[in-house]
XYZ file of C-alpha atoms in Angstrom:
183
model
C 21.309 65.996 188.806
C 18.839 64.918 191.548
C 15.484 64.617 190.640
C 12.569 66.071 193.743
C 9.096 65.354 193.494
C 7.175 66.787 190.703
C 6.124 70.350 191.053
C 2.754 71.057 191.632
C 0.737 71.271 189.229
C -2.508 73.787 188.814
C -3.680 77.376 188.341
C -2.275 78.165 192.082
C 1.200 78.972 192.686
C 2.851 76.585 195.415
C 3.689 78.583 198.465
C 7.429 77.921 198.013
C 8.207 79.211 194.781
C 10.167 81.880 194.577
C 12.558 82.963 191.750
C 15.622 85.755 191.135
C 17.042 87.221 188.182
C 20.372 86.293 188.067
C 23.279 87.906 186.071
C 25.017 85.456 183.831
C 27.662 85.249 181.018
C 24.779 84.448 178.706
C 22.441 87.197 179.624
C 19.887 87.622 182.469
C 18.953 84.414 183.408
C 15.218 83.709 185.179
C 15.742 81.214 187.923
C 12.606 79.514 189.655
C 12.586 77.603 192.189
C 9.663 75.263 194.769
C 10.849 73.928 197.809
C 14.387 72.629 197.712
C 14.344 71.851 193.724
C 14.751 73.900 190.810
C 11.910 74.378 188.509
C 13.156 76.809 185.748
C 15.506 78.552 183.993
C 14.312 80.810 181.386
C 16.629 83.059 179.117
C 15.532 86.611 178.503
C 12.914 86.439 175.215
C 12.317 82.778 175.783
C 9.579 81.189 173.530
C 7.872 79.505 176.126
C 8.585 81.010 178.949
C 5.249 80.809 181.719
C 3.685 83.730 182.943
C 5.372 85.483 185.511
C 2.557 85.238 188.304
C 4.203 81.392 188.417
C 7.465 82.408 189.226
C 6.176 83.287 192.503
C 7.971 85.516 194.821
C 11.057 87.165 194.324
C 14.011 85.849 196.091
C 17.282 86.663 196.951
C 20.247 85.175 195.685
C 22.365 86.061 199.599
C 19.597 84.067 201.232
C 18.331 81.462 199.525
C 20.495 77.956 198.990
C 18.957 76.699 196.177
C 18.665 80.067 194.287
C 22.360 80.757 194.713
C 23.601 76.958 194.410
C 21.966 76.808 190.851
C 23.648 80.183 189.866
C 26.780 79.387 190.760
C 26.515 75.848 188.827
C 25.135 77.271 185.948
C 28.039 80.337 186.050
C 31.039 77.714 186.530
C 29.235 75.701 183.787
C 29.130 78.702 181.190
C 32.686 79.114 181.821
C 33.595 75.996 181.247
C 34.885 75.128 184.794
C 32.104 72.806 185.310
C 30.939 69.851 182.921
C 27.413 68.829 184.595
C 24.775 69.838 187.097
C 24.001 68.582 191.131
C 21.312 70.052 191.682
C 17.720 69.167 193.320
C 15.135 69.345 189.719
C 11.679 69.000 189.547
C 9.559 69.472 186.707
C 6.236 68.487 185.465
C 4.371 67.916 182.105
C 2.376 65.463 180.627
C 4.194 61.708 180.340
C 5.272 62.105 176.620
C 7.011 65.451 177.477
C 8.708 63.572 180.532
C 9.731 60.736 178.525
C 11.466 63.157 175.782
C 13.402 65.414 178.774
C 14.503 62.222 180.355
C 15.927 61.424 177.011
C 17.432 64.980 176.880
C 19.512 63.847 180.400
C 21.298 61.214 178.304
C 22.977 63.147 175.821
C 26.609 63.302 176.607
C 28.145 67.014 176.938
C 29.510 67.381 173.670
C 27.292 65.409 171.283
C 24.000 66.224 169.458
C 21.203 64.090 168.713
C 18.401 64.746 166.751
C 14.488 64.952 167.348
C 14.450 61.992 165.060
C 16.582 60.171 167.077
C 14.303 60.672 169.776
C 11.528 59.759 168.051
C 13.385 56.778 167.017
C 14.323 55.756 170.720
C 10.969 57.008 171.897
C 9.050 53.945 169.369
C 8.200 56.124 166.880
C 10.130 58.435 164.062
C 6.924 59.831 162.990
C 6.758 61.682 166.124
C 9.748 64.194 165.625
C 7.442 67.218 165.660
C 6.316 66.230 168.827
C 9.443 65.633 169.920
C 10.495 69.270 168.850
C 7.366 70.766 170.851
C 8.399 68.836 173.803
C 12.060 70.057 173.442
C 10.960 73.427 173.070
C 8.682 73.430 176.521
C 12.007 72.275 178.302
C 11.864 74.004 181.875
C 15.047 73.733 182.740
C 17.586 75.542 180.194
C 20.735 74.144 179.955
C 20.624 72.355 183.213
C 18.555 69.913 181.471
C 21.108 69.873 177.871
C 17.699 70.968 175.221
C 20.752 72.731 173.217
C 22.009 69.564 172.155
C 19.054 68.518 169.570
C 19.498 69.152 166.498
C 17.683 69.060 163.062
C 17.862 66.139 160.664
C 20.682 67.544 158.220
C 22.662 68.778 161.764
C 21.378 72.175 161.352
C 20.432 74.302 164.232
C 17.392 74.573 164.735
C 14.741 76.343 167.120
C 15.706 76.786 170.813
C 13.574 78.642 173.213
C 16.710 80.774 174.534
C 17.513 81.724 170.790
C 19.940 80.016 168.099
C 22.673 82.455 168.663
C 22.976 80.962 172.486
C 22.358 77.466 171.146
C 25.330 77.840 169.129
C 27.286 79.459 171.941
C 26.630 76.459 174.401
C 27.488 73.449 171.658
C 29.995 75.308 171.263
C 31.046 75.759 174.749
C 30.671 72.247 175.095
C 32.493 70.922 172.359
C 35.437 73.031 172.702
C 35.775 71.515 176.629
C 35.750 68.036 174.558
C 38.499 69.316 172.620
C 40.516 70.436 174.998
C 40.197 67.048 176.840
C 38.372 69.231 180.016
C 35.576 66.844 179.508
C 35.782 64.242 182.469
């Protein structure tokens, strides 16, 4: 995954983001995009999913490369065809948010951590509710792997898209490891 520039940031929406509702084996999925980098992916019901006026305008998956090269990633993905994302990212929060979704990038397909852990490898384990709120505010769904945190006991635990897809990615994921379709 490539990281842009960090989205802009304000009450305005940046004159180049645009977003479609793309079809997916998980559901409908909101894709956003700014530029030439992806800023979102938001299931259908997702807890913290922004306001719609920042999604910008509506776009069209025939015309628009990044649009269309981030659905077809995330499509091959679901289906197991495809074991990790290239694709242009931005996204933008405050630095302890972008310290916990860097961590999220370094979970291997196929393995959970905790929020713990994170706290752990952050400096502190007292911050794991923190840690969880950052998780939560993820911008970009399963290109970004939020799915693969985990509560203490290994218990799954909130996920903006909804536990039931939660489960249904791990388990997407671990049964590529399985069938050695990892690397």
């Amino acid at each position: 995954m490539t990281e842009i520039a960090t989205a802009t940031r304000g009450p305005h929406v940046h004159p180049g983001t645009r977003h479609v509702v793309a079809e997916t084996s998980m559901g409908a999925l909101t894709l956003v995009a700014t530029d030439a980098a992806l800023v979102g992916v938001y299931f259908p019901g997702h807890w913290t999913r922004p306001a719609r006026e920042g999604f910008g305008r509506q776009g069209d998956l025939d015309t628009d490369a990044v649009l269309a090269e981030a659905h077809r990633q995330l499509e091959a993905y679901l289906a197991g065809t495809r074991t990790e994302f290239d694709l242009g990212t931005a996204r933008h929060g405050d630095p302890f948010r972008e310290r916990v979704w860097a961590e999220l990038d370094t979970i291997p397909r196929g393995s959970t951590t905790t929020y713990g852990e994170i706290a752990t490898r952050l400096g502190d384990p007292r911050l794991a509710r923190m840690v969880g709120r950052a998780v939560g505010h993820n911008p970009l769904s399963v290109v970004v792997p939020c799915h693969r945190v985990v509560g203490k006991d290994g218990s799954l635990t909130g996920y903006a898209g909804g536990i039931e897809r939660k489960r249904r990615l791990l388990e997407l994921e671990c049964a590529a490891v399985a069938a050695g379709t990892l690397f």
